[in-house]
CSV table of C-alpha atoms in Angstrom, one decimal:
chain,number,residue,atom,x,y,z
A,186,UNK,CA,-37.9,1.2,-52.8
A,187,UNK,CA,-34.2,0.6,-52.3
A,188,UNK,CA,-32.4,1.2,-49.0
A,189,UNK,CA,-30.8,4.3,-50.5
A,190,UNK,CA,-34.2,5.6,-51.6
A,191,UNK,CA,-35.6,5.1,-48.2
A,192,UNK,CA,-32.6,6.9,-46.7
A,193,UNK,CA,-32.9,9.9,-49.1
A,194,UNK,CA,-36.7,10.1,-48.4
A,195,UNK,CA,-36.0,10.2,-44.7
A,196,UNK,CA,-33.4,12.9,-45.2
A,197,UNK,CA,-35.8,15.0,-47.3
A,198,UNK,CA,-38.6,14.7,-44.7
A,199,UNK,CA,-36.3,15.7,-41.8
A,200,UNK,CA,-35.0,18.7,-43.7
A,201,UNK,CA,-38.5,19.8,-44.5
A,202,UNK,CA,-39.5,19.5,-40.8
A,203,UNK,CA,-36.5,21.5,-39.8
A,204,UNK,CA,-37.4,24.3,-42.2
A,205,UNK,CA,-41.0,24.2,-41.1
A,206,UNK,CA,-40.0,24.6,-37.5
A,207,UNK,CA,-37.5,27.3,-38.3
A,208,UNK,CA,-40.2,29.2,-40.2
A,209,UNK,CA,-42.6,29.0,-37.2
A,210,UNK,CA,-39.9,30.3,-34.8
A,211,UNK,CA,-38.9,33.2,-37.1
A,212,UNK,CA,-42.3,34.5,-38.3
A,213,UNK,CA,-44.5,37.0,-36.4
A,214,UNK,CA,-46.1,36.4,-33.0
A,215,UNK,CA,-49.1,34.2,-32.4
A,216,UNK,CA,-52.0,34.7,-30.0
A,217,UNK,CA,-52.2,32.3,-27.0
A,218,UNK,CA,-54.7,29.5,-27.5
A,219,UNK,CA,-58.0,29.9,-25.7
A,220,UNK,CA,-57.9,26.4,-24.0
A,221,UNK,CA,-56.2,25.7,-20.7
A,222,UNK,CA,-54.7,22.2,-21.2
A,223,UNK,CA,-51.6,21.0,-22.9
A,224,UNK,CA,-53.6,19.5,-25.7
A,225,UNK,CA,-55.3,22.8,-26.3
A,226,UNK,CA,-51.9,24.4,-26.9
A,227,UNK,CA,-50.6,21.9,-29.3
A,228,UNK,CA,-51.7,24.0,-32.2
A,229,UNK,CA,-49.3,26.7,-31.0
A,230,UNK,CA,-46.2,24.4,-30.8
A,231,UNK,CA,-43.0,26.2,-32.0
A,232,UNK,CA,-44.8,29.6,-32.3
A,233,UNK,CA,-43.6,32.7,-30.5
A,234,UNK,CA,-46.1,34.2,-28.0
A,235,UNK,CA,-45.8,37.3,-25.9
A,236,UNK,CA,-47.6,37.2,-22.5
A,237,UNK,CA,-47.7,39.1,-19.2
A,238,UNK,CA,-48.1,37.5,-15.9
A,239,UNK,CA,-46.5,36.6,-12.5
A,240,UNK,CA,-44.1,33.8,-11.7
A,241,UNK,CA,-45.1,31.6,-8.8
A,242,UNK,CA,-41.6,31.1,-7.5
A,243,UNK,CA,-42.7,29.2,-4.4
A,244,UNK,CA,-43.7,26.3,-6.6
A,245,UNK,CA,-40.6,26.3,-8.9
A,246,UNK,CA,-39.1,22.9,-9.8
A,247,UNK,CA,-35.5,22.1,-10.7
A,248,UNK,CA,-35.1,19.5,-13.4
A,249,UNK,CA,-31.7,17.7,-13.9
A,250,UNK,CA,-28.8,17.5,-13.8
A,251,UNK,CA,-28.4,19.0,-17.3
A,252,UNK,CA,-25.5,20.5,-19.2
A,253,UNK,CA,-25.7,24.2,-20.2
A,254,UNK,CA,-27.6,24.9,-23.4
A,255,UNK,CA,-25.2,25.4,-26.3
A,256,UNK,CA,-27.3,27.9,-28.2
A,257,UNK,CA,-27.8,25.5,-31.1
A,258,UNK,CA,-27.2,21.9,-30.0
A,259,UNK,CA,-30.2,19.8,-29.2
A,260,UNK,CA,-30.9,20.4,-25.5
A,261,UNK,CA,-33.4,17.6,-24.9
A,262,UNK,CA,-33.2,13.9,-25.1
A,263,UNK,CA,-29.5,13.4,-25.4
A,264,UNK,CA,-29.0,16.0,-22.7
A,265,UNK,CA,-31.1,14.3,-20.1
A,266,UNK,CA,-27.9,13.2,-18.4
A,267,UNK,CA,-25.4,16.1,-18.2
A,268,UNK,CA,-22.1,15.4,-19.9
A,269,UNK,CA,-20.6,18.9,-19.9
A,270,UNK,CA,-17.9,20.2,-17.6
A,271,UNK,CA,-20.4,22.4,-15.7
A,272,UNK,CA,-23.7,20.8,-14.6
A,273,UNK,CA,-26.9,22.5,-13.6
A,274,UNK,CA,-30.7,22.4,-13.7
A,275,UNK,CA,-33.6,23.7,-15.8
A,276,UNK,CA,-35.8,26.0,-13.7
A,277,UNK,CA,-39.4,25.2,-14.4
A,278,UNK,CA,-41.8,27.7,-12.8
A,279,UNK,CA,-45.6,28.0,-12.9
A,280,UNK,CA,-46.6,31.3,-14.5
A,281,UNK,CA,-50.1,32.9,-14.0
A,282,UNK,CA,-51.2,34.9,-17.0
A,283,UNK,CA,-52.5,38.3,-16.1
A,284,UNK,CA,-55.3,38.4,-18.7
A,285,UNK,CA,-56.9,35.1,-18.0
A,286,UNK,CA,-55.4,33.8,-14.7
A,287,UNK,CA,-54.4,30.6,-16.5
A,288,UNK,CA,-51.3,28.8,-15.2
A,289,UNK,CA,-48.6,27.6,-17.6
A,290,UNK,CA,-45.4,25.7,-16.8
A,291,UNK,CA,-42.5,27.7,-18.1
A,292,UNK,CA,-38.9,26.5,-18.5
A,293,UNK,CA,-37.1,29.7,-17.6
A,294,UNK,CA,-33.7,28.2,-18.6
A,295,UNK,CA,-30.6,26.7,-17.1
A,296,UNK,CA,-29.1,27.4,-13.7
A,297,UNK,CA,-25.6,26.2,-12.6
A,298,UNK,CA,-25.6,23.8,-9.7
A,299,UNK,CA,-23.4,26.1,-7.7
A,300,UNK,CA,-26.1,28.8,-7.4
A,301,UNK,CA,-29.4,27.0,-7.8
A,302,UNK,CA,-30.2,27.5,-4.1
A,303,UNK,CA,-29.0,31.1,-4.0
A,304,UNK,CA,-30.4,32.9,-7.0
A,305,UNK,CA,-30.1,36.7,-6.8
A,306,UNK,CA,-33.2,38.8,-6.4
A,307,UNK,CA,-33.0,40.0,-10.0
A,308,UNK,CA,-33.5,36.4,-11.1
A,309,UNK,CA,-36.7,36.0,-9.2
A,310,UNK,CA,-39.0,38.9,-10.2
A,311,UNK,CA,-42.0,39.3,-7.9
A,312,UNK,CA,-43.9,41.9,-10.1
A,313,UNK,CA,-45.7,41.3,-13.4
A,314,UNK,CA,-43.3,40.5,-16.2
A,315,UNK,CA,-43.6,40.4,-20.0
A,316,UNK,CA,-42.2,37.1,-21.5
A,317,UNK,CA,-41.6,35.7,-24.9
A,318,UNK,CA,-42.5,32.0,-24.8
A,319,UNK,CA,-42.6,29.1,-27.3
A,320,UNK,CA,-44.9,26.2,-26.5
A,321,UNK,CA,-43.3,22.8,-27.3
A,322,UNK,CA,-44.1,19.1,-27.3
A,323,UNK,CA,-43.3,16.7,-24.4
A,324,UNK,CA,-39.7,15.7,-23.6
A,325,UNK,CA,-38.9,12.0,-24.3
A,326,UNK,CA,-36.6,10.6,-21.6
A,327,UNK,CA,-34.1,7.9,-22.4
A,328,UNK,CA,-34.3,4.4,-20.9
A,329,UNK,CA,-31.5,5.2,-18.5
A,330,UNK,CA,-33.1,8.3,-17.0
A,331,UNK,CA,-34.4,7.9,-13.5
A,332,UNK,CA,-38.1,8.3,-12.8
A,333,UNK,CA,-39.4,11.5,-11.3
A,334,UNK,CA,-40.3,11.5,-7.6
A,335,UNK,CA,-42.8,14.4,-7.0
A,336,UNK,CA,-43.1,13.5,-3.3
A,337,UNK,CA,-39.4,14.4,-2.7
A,338,UNK,CA,-39.3,17.1,-5.3
A,339,UNK,CA,-36.8,15.2,-7.5
A,340,UNK,CA,-37.4,15.9,-11.2
A,341,UNK,CA,-35.2,14.2,-13.8
A,342,UNK,CA,-37.2,15.1,-16.9
A,343,UNK,CA,-40.0,17.5,-17.7
A,344,UNK,CA,-43.4,15.9,-17.4
A,345,UNK,CA,-46.2,18.5,-17.4
A,346,UNK,CA,-48.8,16.0,-16.3
A,347,UNK,CA,-46.9,14.9,-13.2
A,348,UNK,CA,-45.8,18.5,-12.5
A,349,UNK,CA,-49.4,19.8,-12.8
A,350,UNK,CA,-50.7,17.1,-10.5
A,351,UNK,CA,-48.0,18.0,-7.9
A,352,UNK,CA,-49.4,21.6,-8.0
A,353,UNK,CA,-53.0,20.5,-7.7
A,354,UNK,CA,-53.9,21.3,-11.3
A,355,UNK,CA,-56.6,18.8,-12.4
A,356,UNK,CA,-55.4,18.7,-16.0
A,357,UNK,CA,-52.1,18.7,-17.8
A,358,UNK,CA,-51.0,22.4,-18.1
A,359,UNK,CA,-49.2,23.7,-21.3
A,360,UNK,CA,-45.4,23.7,-21.2
A,361,UNK,CA,-43.4,26.4,-22.9
A,362,UNK,CA,-39.8,27.6,-23.2
A,363,UNK,CA,-39.0,31.1,-22.2
A,364,UNK,CA,-36.9,32.9,-24.9
A,365,UNK,CA,-37.0,36.4,-23.3
A,366,UNK,CA,-37.9,38.1,-20.0
A,367,UNK,CA,-38.4,41.9,-20.1
A,368,UNK,CA,-36.2,43.6,-17.6
A,369,UNK,CA,-33.9,40.7,-16.9
A,370,UNK,CA,-30.4,41.9,-16.7
A,371,UNK,CA,-28.1,40.7,-19.4
A,372,UNK,CA,-25.8,37.8,-18.4
A,373,UNK,CA,-27.9,36.7,-15.4
A,374,UNK,CA,-29.4,33.3,-14.8
A,375,UNK,CA,-31.5,31.4,-15.8
A,376,UNK,CA,-29.9,31.0,-19.2
A,377,UNK,CA,-32.7,30.8,-21.7
A,378,UNK,CA,-32.8,28.4,-24.6
A,379,UNK,CA,-32.8,29.9,-28.1
A,380,UNK,CA,-34.3,29.0,-31.5
A,381,UNK,CA,-31.3,26.9,-32.4
A,382,UNK,CA,-32.0,24.6,-29.4
A,383,UNK,CA,-35.5,23.9,-30.7
A,384,UNK,CA,-34.7,23.6,-34.4
A,385,UNK,CA,-32.1,20.9,-34.1
A,386,UNK,CA,-32.9,17.2,-33.8
A,387,UNK,CA,-31.0,14.5,-31.9
A,388,UNK,CA,-29.6,13.3,-35.3
A,389,UNK,CA,-29.3,16.0,-37.9
A,390,UNK,CA,-29.0,15.4,-41.7
A,391,UNK,CA,-25.3,16.1,-41.6
A,392,UNK,CA,-24.9,13.3,-39.1
A,393,UNK,CA,-26.8,11.0,-41.3
A,394,UNK,CA,-24.5,12.0,-44.2
A,395,UNK,CA,-21.4,11.1,-42.0
A,396,UNK,CA,-22.9,7.7,-41.1
A,397,UNK,CA,-23.5,7.1,-44.8
A,398,UNK,CA,-20.0,8.0,-45.8
A,399,UNK,CA,-18.6,5.7,-43.1
A,400,UNK,CA,-20.7,2.7,-44.1
A,401,UNK,CA,-19.9,3.2,-47.8
A,402,UNK,CA,-16.2,3.5,-47.0
A,403,UNK,CA,-16.3,0.3,-45.0
A,404,UNK,CA,-18.2,-1.5,-47.8
A,405,UNK,CA,-15.6,-0.4,-50.3
A,406,UNK,CA,-12.7,-1.5,-48.1
A,407,UNK,CA,-14.3,-4.9,-47.6
A,408,UNK,CA,-15.0,-5.3,-51.3
A,409,UNK,CA,-11.3,-4.4,-52.1
A,410,UNK,CA,-10.0,-6.7,-49.5
A,411,UNK,CA,-12.2,-9.6,-50.7
A,412,UNK,CA,-11.1,-9.0,-54.3
A,413,UNK,CA,-7.4,-9.3,-53.4
A,414,UNK,CA,-8.0,-12.2,-51.0
A,415,UNK,CA,-9.7,-14.4,-53.6
A,416,UNK,CA,-8.3,-13.3,-56.9
């Protein structure tokens, strides 16, 4: 196939994947998988699940620095090194499910650097809470991102295997995003991610289109310049 054909095929596949992910995030709620490991929960990736349980705040981990979620821009990968005006951290907290006692790793959302060590009591519920979560795949750190250092509690990217090992869990626990917490006051931190943060990819189709227009424009300019140079 021609380069243009390969490009269009790639665009079609990406759009199809975006729509599939959007559908999963907008349809009804799924039941939690019966297995305990990250691999067992892969079948539920990008599905919404409601659970009740207790946060284990004493074992919370801050991951960052990160810029604040935009509510639609890709929050992972490119955001591994914060570039926004206000930096902060993702708050990853173990969560014990009430029904089974299973422990999950939940990204509760983004917390500004200025208050990460002084979160108000309403941000750290001690009683059972109802949460809306979305299991998701592993994060892929860039080549310039520092390595995690569990011994010192320094986390630069989310790695459920390393995090689980630091908690004494003998297998890789499932990792999920928190979309909602029942009873959490509006406007308080952590700031949850939303569906738009999980639907988007690092390079969206509109970005590909802009790249194509740029390269076609450059090619046309070179062709015209060559014609007038050698006519």
